[in-house]
Coordinates of C-alpha atoms and ligand atoms in Angstrom, one line a residue:
M795 CA 45.8 60.9 76.0
P796 CA 43.5 58.4 74.3
D797 CA 44.2 54.7 74.8
T798 CA 45.7 54.0 71.4
A799 CA 45.8 50.2 71.9
L800 CA 42.0 49.9 71.4
M801 CA 39.7 52.9 71.5
P802 CA 36.1 52.0 72.2
I803 CA 33.5 53.3 69.8
P804 CA 30.0 53.7 71.0
G805 CA 27.0 52.0 69.4
A806 CA 27.2 49.4 66.7
T807 CA 30.8 50.1 65.9
D808 CA 32.1 49.1 69.3
P809 CA 34.8 46.5 69.0
V810 CA 34.1 43.2 70.5
P811 CA 36.6 42.6 73.4
V812 CA 38.9 39.7 72.6
A813 CA 41.4 37.9 74.8
R814 CA 44.9 38.8 73.7
P815 CA 48.2 37.5 75.1
A816 CA 50.1 40.0 77.1
L817 CA 52.8 41.5 75.0
V818 CA 55.8 42.3 77.2
D819 CA 57.4 45.4 75.9
G820 CA 55.5 45.1 72.6
V821 CA 57.4 42.0 71.8
T822 CA 55.6 38.7 71.0
P823 CA 57.1 35.9 73.2
R824 CA 58.9 33.2 71.3
A825 CA 58.6 29.5 72.1
D826 CA 62.4 29.2 72.5
G827 CA 62.5 31.9 75.2
R828 CA 64.9 34.1 73.2
I829 CA 64.1 37.8 72.8
D830 CA 63.5 38.9 69.2
L831 CA 65.4 42.2 68.6
I832 CA 63.5 43.2 65.5
G833 CA 61.2 46.0 66.4
L834 CA 63.3 47.4 69.2
A835 CA 65.1 50.7 69.1
R836 CA 68.8 51.1 69.9
P837 CA 68.4 52.2 73.5
R838 CA 66.1 49.3 74.3
I839 CA 68.6 46.8 72.7
A840 CA 71.3 48.3 74.9
E841 CA 69.1 47.9 78.0
L842 CA 68.5 44.2 77.1
F843 CA 72.3 43.6 76.5
A844 CA 73.0 45.2 79.9
A845 CA 70.3 43.1 81.6
A846 CA 71.9 40.0 80.1
G847 CA 75.2 40.9 81.7
M848 CA 77.2 43.3 79.6
D849 CA 78.6 46.4 81.3
A850 CA 76.8 49.6 80.3
R851 CA 79.4 50.9 78.0
A852 CA 79.8 47.7 76.1
A853 CA 76.1 47.3 75.9
R854 CA 75.7 50.7 74.3
L855 CA 78.5 50.0 71.8
R856 CA 77.2 46.5 70.9
A857 CA 73.7 47.8 70.6
R858 CA 74.9 50.4 68.1
Q859 CA 76.7 47.8 66.0
V860 CA 73.9 45.2 66.2
Y861 CA 71.3 47.8 65.3
H862 CA 73.2 48.7 62.1
W863 CA 73.5 45.1 61.1
L864 CA 69.8 44.4 61.8
Y865 CA 68.1 47.3 60.2
H866 CA 70.6 48.7 57.7
R867 CA 72.2 45.6 56.4
G868 CA 69.4 43.1 57.1
V869 CA 71.5 40.3 58.4
T870 CA 69.6 37.5 60.1
D871 CA 72.5 35.8 61.8
F872 CA 74.7 37.1 64.6
A873 CA 77.6 35.1 63.0
A874 CA 77.6 37.5 60.1
M875 CA 78.3 40.5 62.3
T876 CA 82.0 40.8 61.5
D877 CA 82.8 43.8 63.6
I878 CA 81.6 42.0 66.8
A879 CA 84.1 39.9 68.6
K880 CA 83.9 36.2 67.6
P881 CA 83.1 34.7 71.0
M882 CA 80.5 37.4 71.6
R883 CA 78.4 36.2 68.6
P884 CA 77.2 32.9 70.0
W885 CA 76.6 34.6 73.3
L886 CA 74.2 36.9 71.6
A887 CA 72.6 34.1 69.6
E888 CA 71.8 32.1 72.7
R889 CA 69.9 35.0 74.2
F890 CA 68.5 36.9 71.3
A891 CA 66.8 36.2 68.0
I892 CA 66.6 38.1 64.7
G893 CA 63.1 37.3 63.6
R894 CA 61.1 37.6 60.4
P895 CA 57.4 37.0 60.1
E896 CA 56.9 33.3 59.1
V897 CA 55.8 33.1 55.5
V898 CA 52.8 30.7 55.3
E899 CA 52.2 31.3 51.6
A900 CA 53.5 33.6 48.8
Q901 CA 51.4 34.3 45.8
H902 CA 52.1 36.0 42.5
S903 CA 49.4 37.9 40.5
A904 CA 49.4 37.9 36.7
D905 CA 50.0 41.7 36.9
G906 CA 53.2 41.3 39.0
T907 CA 51.6 42.0 42.4
R908 CA 52.8 39.7 45.2
K909 CA 51.0 38.8 48.3
W910 CA 52.4 37.1 51.4
L911 CA 50.4 35.3 54.1
L912 CA 52.4 35.8 57.2
R913 CA 52.2 34.3 60.7
T914 CA 53.2 35.8 64.1
A915 CA 55.3 33.8 66.6
D916 CA 52.0 33.1 68.5
G917 CA 50.2 31.9 65.5
H918 CA 48.1 34.7 64.0
D919 CA 47.9 35.2 60.3
Y920 CA 48.1 38.5 58.5
E921 CA 49.1 39.7 55.0
M922 CA 51.3 42.1 53.1
V923 CA 51.2 43.0 49.4
F924 CA 53.9 44.3 47.0
I925 CA 52.8 46.3 44.0
P926 CA 55.4 47.0 41.3
D927 CA 54.9 49.9 38.9
A928 CA 57.0 51.3 36.1
D929 CA 58.6 53.9 38.4
R930 CA 58.1 52.6 41.9
G931 CA 57.4 49.6 44.0
T932 CA 55.0 49.9 46.9
L933 CA 54.7 47.7 49.9
C934 CA 51.2 47.6 51.5
V935 CA 51.8 46.9 55.2
S936 CA 49.3 45.6 57.8
S937 CA 49.0 47.2 61.3
Q938 CA 46.6 44.8 62.9
V939 CA 45.4 41.2 62.6
G940 CA 41.8 42.0 61.6
C941 CA 40.1 45.4 62.3
T942 CA 37.7 46.8 64.9
L943 CA 36.0 48.9 62.3
N944 CA 33.5 47.1 60.1
C945 CA 33.5 49.3 57.0
R946 CA 30.8 47.6 55.0
F947 CA 32.7 47.4 51.7
C948 CA 35.9 46.0 53.2
H949 CA 36.6 42.3 53.6
T950 CA 39.1 42.9 56.5
G951 CA 36.2 44.6 58.3
T952 CA 34.4 41.3 58.4
M953 CA 37.2 39.9 60.7
A954 CA 37.1 40.5 64.4
L955 CA 40.2 42.2 65.7
V956 CA 42.5 39.5 66.8
R957 CA 45.3 41.8 68.1
N958 CA 47.5 44.7 67.3
L959 CA 50.7 43.9 65.5
T960 CA 53.9 44.7 67.4
P961 CA 56.5 47.1 66.1
G962 CA 58.6 44.0 65.1
E963 CA 55.8 42.4 63.2
I964 CA 55.2 45.7 61.4
V965 CA 58.8 46.6 60.5
G966 CA 59.3 42.8 59.9
Q967 CA 57.1 43.1 56.8
V968 CA 59.4 45.7 55.3
M969 CA 62.4 43.6 56.2
L970 CA 60.9 40.5 54.7
A971 CA 60.1 42.3 51.5
R972 CA 63.7 43.5 51.3
D973 CA 64.8 39.9 51.8
S974 CA 62.6 38.6 49.1
L975 CA 63.6 41.4 46.6
G976 CA 67.3 41.0 47.5
E977 CA 67.6 44.6 48.4
W978 CA 70.0 44.7 51.4
P979 CA 73.5 46.1 51.0
H980 CA 74.8 42.8 52.4
Q981 CA 77.8 42.6 50.2
A982 CA 79.7 45.7 51.2
A983 CA 82.2 44.8 54.0
P984 CA 82.3 47.2 56.9
R985 CA 85.2 49.7 56.8
V986 CA 86.0 49.2 60.5
P987 CA 85.9 45.5 61.2
H988 CA 88.6 45.6 63.9
D989 CA 86.7 45.5 67.1
E990 CA 87.8 42.2 68.6
H991 CA 88.6 43.9 71.9
G992 CA 85.5 46.1 72.2
E993 CA 87.5 49.3 72.2
E994 CA 86.4 50.9 69.0
D995 CA 84.1 53.8 69.7
G996 CA 81.7 52.6 67.0
D997 CA 80.0 55.6 65.7
G998 CA 78.0 53.4 63.3
A999 CA 79.3 55.4 60.4
E1000 CA 80.7 52.6 58.4
D1001 CA 81.1 53.0 54.7
D1002 CA 78.5 51.1 52.8
G1003 CA 80.1 51.8 49.5
P1004 CA 77.6 53.5 47.3
A1005 CA 75.0 55.5 49.2
Y1006 CA 72.0 53.4 50.0
T1007 CA 68.9 55.1 49.0
A1008 CA 65.5 53.9 48.1
D1009 CA 65.8 55.3 44.6
G1010 CA 66.7 52.8 42.0
R1011 CA 65.5 49.9 44.1
L1012 CA 62.3 47.9 43.7
L1013 CA 60.9 48.7 47.1
T1014 CA 60.6 52.5 47.1
N1015 CA 57.3 53.3 48.9
I1016 CA 55.4 52.1 51.8
V1017 CA 51.7 52.5 52.4
M1018 CA 50.0 51.6 55.8
M1019 CA 47.0 50.3 53.9
G1020 CA 47.0 46.6 54.6
M1021 CA 44.9 44.9 57.3
G1022 CA 43.8 47.1 60.2
E1023 CA 43.4 50.7 61.3
P1024 CA 46.9 52.1 61.9
L1025 CA 45.8 54.9 64.2
Y1026 CA 44.2 52.4 66.6
N1027 CA 47.7 50.9 67.0
F1028 CA 49.4 54.2 67.0
D1029 CA 52.4 53.5 69.3
H1030 CA 53.5 50.3 67.6
V1031 CA 53.0 51.9 64.1
R1032 CA 55.0 54.9 65.1
D1033 CA 57.8 52.9 66.6
A1034 CA 58.0 50.7 63.5
L1035 CA 58.0 53.6 61.1
K1036 CA 60.7 55.3 63.1
L1037 CA 62.9 52.3 62.4
V1038 CA 61.9 52.4 58.7
M1039 CA 62.8 56.2 58.5
D1040 CA 66.0 56.1 60.5
G1041 CA 69.0 56.8 58.3
D1042 CA 71.0 54.1 60.1
G1043 CA 67.9 51.9 60.0
L1044 CA 66.0 51.0 56.8
A1045 CA 66.6 54.6 55.6
L1046 CA 63.4 55.2 53.7
S1047 CA 62.3 58.8 53.4
K1048 CA 59.1 59.8 55.2
R1049 CA 58.0 61.3 51.9
R1050 CA 57.7 57.9 50.5
I1051 CA 55.5 56.6 53.3
T1052 CA 51.8 57.1 53.5
L1053 CA 49.5 56.2 56.4
S1054 CA 45.9 55.6 55.6
T1055 CA 43.2 56.1 58.2
S1056 CA 39.4 55.7 58.1
G1057 CA 39.3 58.9 60.1
V1058 CA 40.4 58.4 63.7
V1059 CA 40.3 62.2 64.3
P1060 CA 41.9 62.4 67.8
M1061 CA 45.1 60.6 66.6
M1062 CA 45.7 62.6 63.4
A1063 CA 47.6 65.5 64.9
R1064 CA 49.9 63.1 66.7
C1065 CA 50.4 61.2 63.5
G1066 CA 51.7 64.3 61.8
E1067 CA 53.8 65.4 64.8
E1068 CA 55.3 62.1 65.9
I1069 CA 55.5 60.2 62.6
G1070 CA 55.4 62.9 60.0
V1071 CA 54.4 60.7 57.1
N1072 CA 52.0 61.5 54.3
L1073 CA 48.3 61.1 55.2
A1074 CA 45.6 59.4 53.3
V1075 CA 42.0 59.5 54.5
S1076 CA 39.4 57.0 53.6
L1077 CA 36.5 59.5 52.9
H1078 CA 34.3 57.4 50.6
A1079 CA 31.2 59.5 51.0
V1080 CA 30.1 63.1 51.2
T1081 CA 26.9 62.9 53.3
K1082 CA 26.4 61.8 56.8
Q1083 CA 23.8 59.2 55.9
V1084 CA 26.0 57.4 53.4
R1085 CA 29.2 57.7 55.3
D1086 CA 27.5 56.5 58.5
E1087 CA 26.5 53.4 56.6
I1088 CA 29.7 52.5 54.8
V1089 CA 32.3 53.8 57.3
P1090 CA 30.6 53.4 60.7
L1091 CA 33.3 55.3 62.5
N1092 CA 31.6 58.3 60.9
R1093 CA 29.0 58.1 63.6
K1094 CA 31.7 59.1 66.1
Y1095 CA 33.8 61.5 64.0
G1096 CA 31.7 63.2 61.3
I1097 CA 32.8 64.5 58.0
D1098 CA 33.3 68.2 59.0
E1099 CA 35.3 67.2 62.1
L1100 CA 37.4 64.9 60.0
L1101 CA 38.1 67.5 57.3
A1102 CA 39.0 70.1 59.9
A1103 CA 41.5 67.7 61.3
C1104 CA 42.9 67.2 57.8
A1105 CA 43.2 70.9 57.3
A1106 CA 45.2 71.1 60.6
Y1107 CA 47.4 68.1 59.7
P1108 CA 51.0 69.0 60.5
G1109 CA 53.1 69.1 57.4
A1110 CA 50.2 69.3 54.9
S1111 CA 50.8 71.8 52.1
N1112 CA 50.3 72.2 48.4
A1113 CA 53.6 70.4 47.9
R1114 CA 52.4 67.6 50.3
R1115 CA 48.8 67.2 49.7
I1116 CA 46.4 64.9 51.7
T1117 CA 45.1 62.0 49.7
F1118 CA 41.4 61.3 50.0
E1119 CA 40.4 57.8 49.1
Y1120 CA 37.0 57.3 47.5
V1121 CA 35.8 53.8 46.8
M1122 CA 33.3 53.7 43.9
L1123 CA 30.1 51.9 44.9
K1124 CA 27.4 51.6 42.3
G1125 CA 24.4 53.7 43.2
R1126 CA 25.6 54.5 46.7
N1127 CA 28.2 57.3 46.5
D1128 CA 28.9 57.8 42.8
S1129 CA 26.5 60.4 41.4
D1130 CA 27.3 63.7 39.8
A1131 CA 25.9 65.4 42.8
D1132 CA 28.3 63.4 45.1
A1133 CA 31.2 64.5 42.9
R1134 CA 30.2 68.2 43.1
E1135 CA 29.7 67.9 46.9
L1136 CA 33.1 66.4 47.2
V1137 CA 34.7 69.4 45.5
R1138 CA 32.6 71.8 47.6
L1139 CA 33.7 70.1 50.9
L1140 CA 37.4 70.0 50.1
R1141 CA 37.3 73.6 48.9
A1142 CA 35.3 74.8 51.9
H1143 CA 38.0 73.4 54.2
N1144 CA 40.7 74.9 52.0
L1145 CA 42.4 71.5 51.8
P1146 CA 45.6 70.8 49.8
A1147 CA 43.9 67.6 48.5
K1148 CA 44.0 65.0 45.8
V1149 CA 41.4 62.3 45.4
N1150 CA 42.1 58.7 44.6
L1151 CA 39.1 57.0 43.0
I1152 CA 39.3 53.3 43.8
P1153 CA 37.1 50.9 41.9
F1154 CA 35.4 48.7 44.4
N1155 CA 37.1 45.3 44.7
P1156 CA 34.5 42.6 45.2
W1157 CA 34.7 39.8 47.6
P1158 CA 32.3 36.9 48.3
G1159 CA 29.1 38.1 49.9
A1160 CA 30.0 41.8 49.6
P1161 CA 26.9 44.0 49.8
Y1162 CA 28.0 46.4 47.0
E1163 CA 28.9 46.4 43.4
C1164 CA 31.5 48.5 41.6
S1165 CA 30.3 51.6 39.7
S1166 CA 30.5 51.3 35.9
P1167 CA 33.7 52.6 34.2
E1168 CA 31.7 55.4 32.5
R1169 CA 30.3 56.5 35.9
I1170 CA 33.8 56.5 37.5
R1171 CA 35.2 58.5 34.5
R1172 CA 32.4 61.0 34.8
F1173 CA 32.9 61.4 38.5
S1174 CA 36.6 61.9 38.0
E1175 CA 36.0 64.6 35.3
I1176 CA 33.7 66.6 37.7
V1177 CA 36.3 66.5 40.4
F1178 CA 39.1 67.5 38.0
A1179 CA 36.9 70.3 36.7
G1180 CA 36.6 71.5 40.3
G1181 CA 40.4 71.9 40.3
I1182 CA 41.2 68.8 42.3
S1183 CA 43.3 65.9 40.9
A1184 CA 41.2 62.7 40.9
P1185 CA 42.9 59.8 39.1
I1186 CA 41.2 56.5 38.8
R1187 CA 43.3 53.7 40.4
T1188 CA 43.8 50.5 38.5
P1189 CA 43.0 47.6 40.7
R1190 CA 46.0 45.4 41.3
G1191 CA 46.3 41.8 42.3
R1192 CA 42.6 41.0 42.2
D1193 CA 43.2 37.5 40.9
I1194 CA 45.0 36.6 44.2
D1195 CA 42.7 38.7 46.4
A1196 CA 45.5 41.2 47.0
A1197 CA 43.6 44.3 46.0
C1198 CA 42.4 47.0 48.5
G1199 CA 40.0 45.7 50.9
Q1200 CA 40.3 42.0 49.9
L1201 CA 42.7 41.0 52.6
R1202 CA 41.2 38.6 55.1
T1203 CA 42.8 35.6 56.6
S1204 CA 41.4 32.4 58.0
A1205 CA 42.0 33.8 61.4
A1206 CA 38.6 35.5 60.9
K1207 CA 36.3 35.1 63.9
A1208 CA 33.0 36.3 62.5
S1209 CA 31.4 36.0 59.1
R1210 CA 29.7 39.0 57.6
A1211 CA 26.4 37.3 58.1
E1212 CA 27.1 36.8 61.8
R1213 CA 28.3 40.3 62.2
D1214 CA 25.3 41.7 60.5
R1215 CA 23.0 39.7 62.7
A1216 CA 24.8 41.0 65.8
Q1217 CA 25.1 44.6 64.7
P1218 CA 22.5 45.7 62.3
V1219 CA 23.4 48.8 60.4
A1220 CA 21.0 51.7 60.9
P1221 CA 18.9 52.5 57.8
Ligands
SAH2191 N1 42.1 51.0 57.8 C1 42.7 52.0 57.0 C2 43.8 51.4 56.1 C3 43.5 50.1 55.4 S1 42.3 50.0 54.2 C4 41.7 52.7 56.2 O1 40.6 52.3 56.2 O2 42.1 53.7 55.6 C5 43.1 50.7 52.8 C6 42.1 51.3 51.8 O3 41.4 50.3 51.0 C7 41.1 52.2 52.4 O4 40.9 53.4 51.7 C8 39.9 51.3 52.3 O5 38.7 52.1 52.4 C9 40.0 50.7 51.0 N2 39.2 49.6 50.7 C10 38.7 48.7 51.7 N3 37.9 47.8 51.1 C11 37.9 48.0 49.8 C12 37.3 47.4 48.6 N4 36.6 46.3 48.8 N5 37.5 47.9 47.4 C13 38.3 49.0 47.3 N6 38.9 49.6 48.3 C14 38.7 49.2 49.5
SF4_2192 FE1 39.3 48.5 58.9 FE2 40.2 50.2 56.9 FE3 38.8 47.9 56.3 FE4 37.6 50.0 57.5 S1 38.5 50.0 55.4 S2 37.3 47.9 58.1 S3 39.2 50.8 58.9 S4 40.8 48.0 57.3

């Protein structure tokens, strides 16, 4: 099985090794010594309760109750857990924490997009973005601080990888968004609050009042399209998304979650099997020469190999098509011939596909320009004429640097110029 924490890529795309603090159990240590429960699954919470001194049966029961309060109701204080015996609540609070990422800065775009600059307990900065639309609200979630893959058009790619985010730091983004949007079913009192003696069998099936579904709420969709390559942090992303998808957890349908990869072929089948969310693939070019330049991972996993892995993606069908992202770069990948070749490739692999055309979002020092609106329209028409849906995405949140590829925090270790000097891109 590949090492999903950090897979080396030969040649100029090799990640630079960085010193990272040991994460015990995938949990970032806290200065106060308490263990943050956010990011942990029910059995692990039970183990920790038992290790802290509860007998095994009580630990299992408490874990079930606490889990429900944490992920389903979003409480951030043990004192609010009304079905847990009163003296037990401070006992828990002394040993455990209910964390949220620290918010360093929250910004609002003129178009309604919101961006949060977040900080981990050990002081690393990362970002999440919320994009409201007429019929949905999408949270763009980060998987890493920085990225090992220096795609040439992406600002995040100019940052060195600082470290993978833990499951808690990933699911914490979704929980924080629900906090900000006021979308927890806090108010409904549990139907079975009578567990002062620890005897209730606690099946977790309390009545929340009206069924809690994502529909009708502001936060309806999640895209793993923030900072980082999610398939290079597979285990943590999977564990976090399991908490998001669990009916007794955040209860968001896997059909409303999309994971975007730049093409980490060996991890794609496991993504479908073990997570089962929608797949988006950052294709961006149709020839080896151009894709090698703009998505250097292509030198390791080429276009045909990538498209074959897409065709084999578990769960892909005409009803659940794979999204191909295509950033429009002036004079680089935006010709009529490119559009026709895109159609040919997707058809040759018999892919249930749709294409998202993303106008390039500029950032200071970026080596590309965005294609003209007419060029993008023409490209879209050719792909549509080939029988493949190819909508043009409206950039969102550009004024606060929240658009695709603009996320980059001050935690950056290397400037683009430094990176280019160290790793010249082959002509
Ligand atoms: N690492 C993953 C997910 C994060 S990037 C991936 O590459 O797929 C999310 C999307 O934004 C990708 O399709 C990426 O190619 C695109 N993107 C990056 N920089 C961009 C830019 N400057 N303008 C427009 N889209 C960009
Ligand atoms: Fe990393 Fe994705 Fe940006 Fe490429 S586009 S550098 S994989 S975040």
